[in-house]
Short mmCIF file of N, CA and C in Angstrom, two decimals:
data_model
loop_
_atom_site.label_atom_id
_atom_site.label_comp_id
_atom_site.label_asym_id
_atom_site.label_seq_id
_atom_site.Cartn_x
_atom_site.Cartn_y
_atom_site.Cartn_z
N UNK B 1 161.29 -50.45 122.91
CA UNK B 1 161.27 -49.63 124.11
C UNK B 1 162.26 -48.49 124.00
N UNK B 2 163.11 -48.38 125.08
CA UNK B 2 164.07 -46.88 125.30
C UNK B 2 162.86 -45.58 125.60
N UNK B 3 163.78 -44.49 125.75
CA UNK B 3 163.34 -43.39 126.29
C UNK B 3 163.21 -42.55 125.32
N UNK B 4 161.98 -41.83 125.08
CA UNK B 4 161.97 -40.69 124.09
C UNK B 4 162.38 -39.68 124.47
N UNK B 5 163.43 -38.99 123.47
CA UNK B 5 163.71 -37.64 124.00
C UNK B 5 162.86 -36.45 123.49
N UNK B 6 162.98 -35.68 124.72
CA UNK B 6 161.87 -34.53 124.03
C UNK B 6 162.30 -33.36 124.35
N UNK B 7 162.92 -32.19 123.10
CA UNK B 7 162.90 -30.70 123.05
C UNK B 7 161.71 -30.27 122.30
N UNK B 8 161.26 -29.18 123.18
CA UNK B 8 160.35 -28.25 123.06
C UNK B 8 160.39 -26.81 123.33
N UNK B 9 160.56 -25.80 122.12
CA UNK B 9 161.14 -25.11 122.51
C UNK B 9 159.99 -23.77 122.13
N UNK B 10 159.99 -23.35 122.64
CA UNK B 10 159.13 -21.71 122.24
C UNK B 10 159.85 -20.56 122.01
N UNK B 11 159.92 -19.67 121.64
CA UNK B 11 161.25 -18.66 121.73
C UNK B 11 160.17 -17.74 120.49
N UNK B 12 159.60 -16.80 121.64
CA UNK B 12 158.61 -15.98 121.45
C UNK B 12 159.54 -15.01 120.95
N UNK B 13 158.82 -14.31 119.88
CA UNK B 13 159.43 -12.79 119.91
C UNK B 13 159.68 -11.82 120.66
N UNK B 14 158.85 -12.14 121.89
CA UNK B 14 158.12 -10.89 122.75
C UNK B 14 158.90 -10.86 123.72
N UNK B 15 160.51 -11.82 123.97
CA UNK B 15 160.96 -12.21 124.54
C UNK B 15 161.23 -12.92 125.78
N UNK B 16 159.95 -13.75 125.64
CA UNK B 16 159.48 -14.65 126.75
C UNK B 16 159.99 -16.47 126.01
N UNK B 17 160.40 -16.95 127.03
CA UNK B 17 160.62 -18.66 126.85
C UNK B 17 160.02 -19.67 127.12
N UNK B 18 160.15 -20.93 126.58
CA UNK B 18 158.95 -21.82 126.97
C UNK B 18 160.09 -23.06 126.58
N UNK B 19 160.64 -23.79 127.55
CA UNK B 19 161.12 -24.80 127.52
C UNK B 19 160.78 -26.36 128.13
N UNK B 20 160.93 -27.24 127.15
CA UNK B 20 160.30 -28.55 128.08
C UNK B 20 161.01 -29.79 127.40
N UNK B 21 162.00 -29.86 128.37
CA UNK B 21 162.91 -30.98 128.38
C UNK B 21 162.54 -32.29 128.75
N UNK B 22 162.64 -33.55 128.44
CA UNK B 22 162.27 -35.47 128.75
C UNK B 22 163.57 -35.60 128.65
N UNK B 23 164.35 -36.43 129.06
CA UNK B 23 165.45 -37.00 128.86
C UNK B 23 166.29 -36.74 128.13
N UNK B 24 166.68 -35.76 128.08
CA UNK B 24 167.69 -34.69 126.85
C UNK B 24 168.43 -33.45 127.84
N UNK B 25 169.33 -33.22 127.00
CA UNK B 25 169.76 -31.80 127.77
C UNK B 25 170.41 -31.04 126.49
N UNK B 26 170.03 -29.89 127.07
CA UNK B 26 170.31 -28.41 125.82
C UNK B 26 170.82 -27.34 126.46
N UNK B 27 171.80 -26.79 125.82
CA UNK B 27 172.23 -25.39 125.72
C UNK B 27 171.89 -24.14 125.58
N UNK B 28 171.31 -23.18 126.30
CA UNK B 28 170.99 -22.11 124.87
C UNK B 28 171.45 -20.69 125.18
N UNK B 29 171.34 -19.62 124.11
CA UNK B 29 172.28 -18.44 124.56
C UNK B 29 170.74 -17.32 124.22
N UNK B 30 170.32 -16.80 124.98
CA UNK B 30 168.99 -15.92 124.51
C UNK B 30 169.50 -14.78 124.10
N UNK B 31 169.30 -14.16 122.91
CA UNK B 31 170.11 -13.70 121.60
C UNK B 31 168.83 -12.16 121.82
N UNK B 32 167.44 -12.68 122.01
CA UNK B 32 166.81 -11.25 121.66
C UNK B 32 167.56 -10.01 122.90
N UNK B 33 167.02 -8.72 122.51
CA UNK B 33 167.68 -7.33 123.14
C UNK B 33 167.08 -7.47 124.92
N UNK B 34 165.82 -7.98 125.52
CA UNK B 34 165.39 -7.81 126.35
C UNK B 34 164.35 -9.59 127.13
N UNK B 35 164.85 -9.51 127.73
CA UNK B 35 164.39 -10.77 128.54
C UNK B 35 163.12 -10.62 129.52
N UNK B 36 161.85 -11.01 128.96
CA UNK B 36 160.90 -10.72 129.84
C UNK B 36 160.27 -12.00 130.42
N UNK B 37 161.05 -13.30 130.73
CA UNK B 37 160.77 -14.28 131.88
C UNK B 37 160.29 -15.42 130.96
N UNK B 38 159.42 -16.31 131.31
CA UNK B 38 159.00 -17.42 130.75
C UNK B 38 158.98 -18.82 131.60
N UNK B 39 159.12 -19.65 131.43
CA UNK B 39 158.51 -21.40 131.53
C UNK B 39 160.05 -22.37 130.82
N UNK B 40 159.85 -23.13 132.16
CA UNK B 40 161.22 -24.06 132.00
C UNK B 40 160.54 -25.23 132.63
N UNK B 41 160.74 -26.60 132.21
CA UNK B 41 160.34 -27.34 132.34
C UNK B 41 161.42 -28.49 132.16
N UNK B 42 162.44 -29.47 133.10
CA UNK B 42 162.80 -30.26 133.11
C UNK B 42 162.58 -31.95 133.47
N UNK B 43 162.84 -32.79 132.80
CA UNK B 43 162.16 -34.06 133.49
C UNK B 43 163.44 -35.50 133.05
N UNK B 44 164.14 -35.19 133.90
CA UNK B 44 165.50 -35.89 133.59
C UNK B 44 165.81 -35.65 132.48
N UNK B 45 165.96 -34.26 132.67
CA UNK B 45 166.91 -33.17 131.89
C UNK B 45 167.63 -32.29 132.28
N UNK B 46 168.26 -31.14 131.61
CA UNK B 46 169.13 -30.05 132.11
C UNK B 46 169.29 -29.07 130.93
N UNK B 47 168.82 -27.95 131.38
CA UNK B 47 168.78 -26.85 130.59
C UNK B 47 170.01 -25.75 131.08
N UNK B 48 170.78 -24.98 130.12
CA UNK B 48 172.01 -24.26 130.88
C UNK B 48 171.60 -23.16 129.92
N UNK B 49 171.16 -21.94 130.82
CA UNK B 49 170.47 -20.94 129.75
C UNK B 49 171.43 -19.66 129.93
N UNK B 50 171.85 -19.17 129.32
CA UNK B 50 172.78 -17.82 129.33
C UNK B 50 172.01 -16.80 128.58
N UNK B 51 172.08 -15.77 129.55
CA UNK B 51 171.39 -14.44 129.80
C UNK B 51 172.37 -13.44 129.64
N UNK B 52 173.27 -13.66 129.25
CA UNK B 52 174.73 -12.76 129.54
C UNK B 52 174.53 -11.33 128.15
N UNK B 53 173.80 -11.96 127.24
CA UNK B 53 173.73 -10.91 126.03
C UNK B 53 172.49 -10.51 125.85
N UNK B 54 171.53 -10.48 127.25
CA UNK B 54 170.60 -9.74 127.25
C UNK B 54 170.30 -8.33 128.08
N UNK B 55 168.99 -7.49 127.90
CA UNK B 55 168.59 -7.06 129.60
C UNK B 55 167.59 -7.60 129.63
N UNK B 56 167.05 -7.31 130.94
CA UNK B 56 165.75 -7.18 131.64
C UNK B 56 164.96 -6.56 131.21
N UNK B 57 163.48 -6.33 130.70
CA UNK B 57 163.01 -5.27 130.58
C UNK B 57 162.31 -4.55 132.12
N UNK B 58 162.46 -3.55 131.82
CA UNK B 58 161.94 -2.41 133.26
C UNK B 58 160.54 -3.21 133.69
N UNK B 59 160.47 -3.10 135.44
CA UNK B 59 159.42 -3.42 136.27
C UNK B 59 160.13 -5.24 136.64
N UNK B 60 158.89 -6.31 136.90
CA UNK B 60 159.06 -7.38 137.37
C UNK B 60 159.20 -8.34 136.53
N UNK B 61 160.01 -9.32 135.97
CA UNK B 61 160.29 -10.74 135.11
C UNK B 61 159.95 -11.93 135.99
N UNK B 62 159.16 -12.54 135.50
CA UNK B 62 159.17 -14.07 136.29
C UNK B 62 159.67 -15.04 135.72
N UNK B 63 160.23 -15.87 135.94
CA UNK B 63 160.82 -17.40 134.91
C UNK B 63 160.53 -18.34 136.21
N UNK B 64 159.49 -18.84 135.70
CA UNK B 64 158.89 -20.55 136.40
C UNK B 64 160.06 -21.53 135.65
N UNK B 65 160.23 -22.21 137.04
CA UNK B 65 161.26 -23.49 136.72
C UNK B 65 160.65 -24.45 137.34
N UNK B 66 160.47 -25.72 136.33
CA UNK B 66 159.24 -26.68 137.13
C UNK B 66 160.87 -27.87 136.89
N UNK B 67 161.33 -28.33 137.78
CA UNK B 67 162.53 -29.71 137.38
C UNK B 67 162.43 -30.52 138.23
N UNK B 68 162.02 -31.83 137.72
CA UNK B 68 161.90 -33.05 138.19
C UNK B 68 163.18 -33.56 138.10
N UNK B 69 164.18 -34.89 138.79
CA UNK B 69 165.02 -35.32 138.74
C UNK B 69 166.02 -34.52 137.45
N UNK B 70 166.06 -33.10 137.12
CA UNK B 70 166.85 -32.92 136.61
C UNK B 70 167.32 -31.36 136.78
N UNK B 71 168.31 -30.62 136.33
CA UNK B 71 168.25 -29.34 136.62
C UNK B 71 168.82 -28.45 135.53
N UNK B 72 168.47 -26.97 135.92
CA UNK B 72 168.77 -26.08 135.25
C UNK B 72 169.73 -24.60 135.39
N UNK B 73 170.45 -24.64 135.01
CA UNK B 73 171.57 -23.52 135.39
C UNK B 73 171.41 -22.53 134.43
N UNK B 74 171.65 -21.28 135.24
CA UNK B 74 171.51 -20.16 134.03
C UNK B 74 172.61 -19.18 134.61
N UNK B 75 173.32 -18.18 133.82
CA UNK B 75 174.01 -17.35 133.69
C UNK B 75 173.34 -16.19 133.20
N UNK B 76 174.01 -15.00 134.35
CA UNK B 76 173.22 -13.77 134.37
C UNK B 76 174.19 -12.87 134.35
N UNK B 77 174.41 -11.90 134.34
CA UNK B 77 174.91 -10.56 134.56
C UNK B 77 174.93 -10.39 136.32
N UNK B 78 176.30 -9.96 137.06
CA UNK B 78 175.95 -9.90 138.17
C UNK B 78 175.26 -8.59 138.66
N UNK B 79 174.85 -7.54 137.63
CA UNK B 79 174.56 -6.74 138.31
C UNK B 79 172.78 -6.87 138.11
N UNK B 80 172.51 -7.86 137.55
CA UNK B 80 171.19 -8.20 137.88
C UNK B 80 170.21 -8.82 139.10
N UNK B 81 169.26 -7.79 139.30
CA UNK B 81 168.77 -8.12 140.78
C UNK B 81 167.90 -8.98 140.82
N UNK B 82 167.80 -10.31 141.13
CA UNK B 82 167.13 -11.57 141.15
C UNK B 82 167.14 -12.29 142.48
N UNK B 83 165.90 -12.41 142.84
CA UNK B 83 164.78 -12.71 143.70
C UNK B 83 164.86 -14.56 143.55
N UNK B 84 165.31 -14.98 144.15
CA UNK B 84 164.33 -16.83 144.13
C UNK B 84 163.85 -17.18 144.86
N UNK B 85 162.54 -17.21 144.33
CA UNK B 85 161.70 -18.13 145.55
C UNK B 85 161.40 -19.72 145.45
N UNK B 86 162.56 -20.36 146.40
CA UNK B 86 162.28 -21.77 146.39
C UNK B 86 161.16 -22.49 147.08
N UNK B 87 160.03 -23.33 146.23
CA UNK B 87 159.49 -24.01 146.42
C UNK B 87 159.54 -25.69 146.21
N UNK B 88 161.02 -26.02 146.15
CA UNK B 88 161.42 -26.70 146.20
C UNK B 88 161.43 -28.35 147.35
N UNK B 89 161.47 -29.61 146.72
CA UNK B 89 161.30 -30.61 147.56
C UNK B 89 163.03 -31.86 147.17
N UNK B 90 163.35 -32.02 148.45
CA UNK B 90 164.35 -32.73 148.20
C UNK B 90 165.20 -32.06 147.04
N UNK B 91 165.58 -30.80 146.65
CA UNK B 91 166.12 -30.13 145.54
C UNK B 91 166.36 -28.75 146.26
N UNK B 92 167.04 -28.09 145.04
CA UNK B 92 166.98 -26.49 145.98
C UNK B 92 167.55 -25.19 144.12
N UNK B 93 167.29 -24.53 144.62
CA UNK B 93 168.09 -23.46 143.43
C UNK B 93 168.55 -22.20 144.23
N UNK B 94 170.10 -21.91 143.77
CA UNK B 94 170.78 -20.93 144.60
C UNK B 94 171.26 -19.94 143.66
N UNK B 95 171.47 -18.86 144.28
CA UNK B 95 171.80 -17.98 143.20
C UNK B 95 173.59 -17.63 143.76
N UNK B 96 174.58 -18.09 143.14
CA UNK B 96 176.10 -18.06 143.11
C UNK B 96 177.14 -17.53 142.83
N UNK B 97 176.17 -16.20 141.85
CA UNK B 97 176.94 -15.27 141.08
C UNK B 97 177.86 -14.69 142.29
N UNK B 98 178.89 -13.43 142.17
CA UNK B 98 179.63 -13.01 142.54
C UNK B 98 178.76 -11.75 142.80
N UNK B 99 178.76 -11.23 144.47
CA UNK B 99 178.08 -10.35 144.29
C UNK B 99 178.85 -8.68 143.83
N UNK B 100 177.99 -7.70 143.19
CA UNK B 100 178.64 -6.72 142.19
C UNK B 100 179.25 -5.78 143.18
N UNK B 101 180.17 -5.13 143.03
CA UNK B 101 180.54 -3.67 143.57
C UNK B 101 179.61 -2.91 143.36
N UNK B 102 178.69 -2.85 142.37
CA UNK B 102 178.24 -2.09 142.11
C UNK B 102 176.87 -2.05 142.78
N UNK B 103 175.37 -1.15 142.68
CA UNK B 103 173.95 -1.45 142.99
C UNK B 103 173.75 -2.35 141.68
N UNK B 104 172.81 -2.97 142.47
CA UNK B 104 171.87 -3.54 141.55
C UNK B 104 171.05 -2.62 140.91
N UNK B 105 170.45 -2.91 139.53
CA UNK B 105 169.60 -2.26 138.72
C UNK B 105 167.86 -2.40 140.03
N UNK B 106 167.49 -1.35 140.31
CA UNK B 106 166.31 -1.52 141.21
C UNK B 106 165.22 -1.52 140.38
N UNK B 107 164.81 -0.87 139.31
CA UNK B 107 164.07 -1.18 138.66
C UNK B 107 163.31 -1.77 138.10
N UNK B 108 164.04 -3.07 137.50
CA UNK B 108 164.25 -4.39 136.77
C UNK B 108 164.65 -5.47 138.60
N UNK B 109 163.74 -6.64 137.80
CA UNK B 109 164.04 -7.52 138.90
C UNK B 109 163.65 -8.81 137.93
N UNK B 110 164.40 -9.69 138.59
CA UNK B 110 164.01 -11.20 137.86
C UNK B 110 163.56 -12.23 138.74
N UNK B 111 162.25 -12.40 138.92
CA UNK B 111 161.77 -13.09 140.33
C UNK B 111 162.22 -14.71 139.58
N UNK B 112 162.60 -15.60 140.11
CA UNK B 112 162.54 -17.06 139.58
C UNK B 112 162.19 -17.87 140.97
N UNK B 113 161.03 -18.33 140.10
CA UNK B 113 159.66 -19.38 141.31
C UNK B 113 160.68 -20.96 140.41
N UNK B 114 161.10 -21.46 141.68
CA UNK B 114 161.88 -22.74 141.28
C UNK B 114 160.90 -23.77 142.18
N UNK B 115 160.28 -24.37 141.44
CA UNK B 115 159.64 -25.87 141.82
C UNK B 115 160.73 -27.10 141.74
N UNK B 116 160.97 -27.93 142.50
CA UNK B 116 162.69 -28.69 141.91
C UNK B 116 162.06 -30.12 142.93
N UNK B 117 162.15 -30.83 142.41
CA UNK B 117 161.93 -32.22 142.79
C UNK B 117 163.18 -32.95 142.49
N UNK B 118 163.97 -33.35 143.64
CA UNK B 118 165.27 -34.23 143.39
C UNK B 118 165.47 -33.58 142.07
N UNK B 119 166.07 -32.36 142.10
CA UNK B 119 166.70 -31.51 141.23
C UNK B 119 166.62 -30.54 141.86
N UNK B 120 167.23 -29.74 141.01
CA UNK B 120 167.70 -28.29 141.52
C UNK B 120 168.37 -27.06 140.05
N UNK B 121 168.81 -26.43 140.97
CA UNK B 121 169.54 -25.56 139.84
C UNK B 121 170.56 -24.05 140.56
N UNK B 122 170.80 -23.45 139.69
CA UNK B 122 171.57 -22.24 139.95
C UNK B 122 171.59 -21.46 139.13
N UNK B 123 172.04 -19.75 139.64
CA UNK B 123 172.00 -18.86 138.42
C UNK B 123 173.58 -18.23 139.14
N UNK B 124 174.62 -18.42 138.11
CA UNK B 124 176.29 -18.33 137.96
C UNK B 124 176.52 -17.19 136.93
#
């Protein structure tokens, strides 16, 4: 018996993500020049994704976060303008960053659709 762990990882060129965590938890630092959204998938797991050495590319980004009993934190740039729409049950995802002196980039937006079942998450 025991629990299988499962990473699954996609890491498109095109700079889109595809993550799907089982009972494991991972780190990761997204390294390409421009971040254009993607698929997160936790299931008594935890993903901690840092965005800090990317951009946005111009117009709208989506990143679906589907987390069952587990969650996902990501790190952004505060002068990035990000949208969450929680669809969340018994869970929630907040966005915590520090807000900027500065405007936000209006251009660029990072919508994140958080589905969270007894989980949750944040973007710090």
């Amino acid at each position: 018996g025991g629990y299988h762990r499962i990473i699954e990882e996609t890491y498109g060129k095109d700079g889109t993500i595809q993550y799907n965590l089982v009972f494991t938890g991972s780190e990761q630092v997204f390294l390409d020049p421009v971040f254009r959204g993607g698929q997160i998938s936790t299931t008594f797991g935890a993903l901690h994704l840092d965005l800090r050495r990317t951009s946005l590319q111009e117009g709208i980004s989506y990143l679906e976060i589907n987390s069952v009993f587990g969650g996902v934190n990501i790190s952004a740039p505060p002068e990035w303008h990000i949208e969450i729409r929680n669809e969340s049950v018994m869970g929630g995802f907040n966005d915590k960053r520090p807000r900027p002196l500065t405007n936000t980039d209006d251009d660029r937006k990072l919508v994140i659709i958080a589905n969270c079942v007894f989980g949750g998450g944040e973007v710090k």
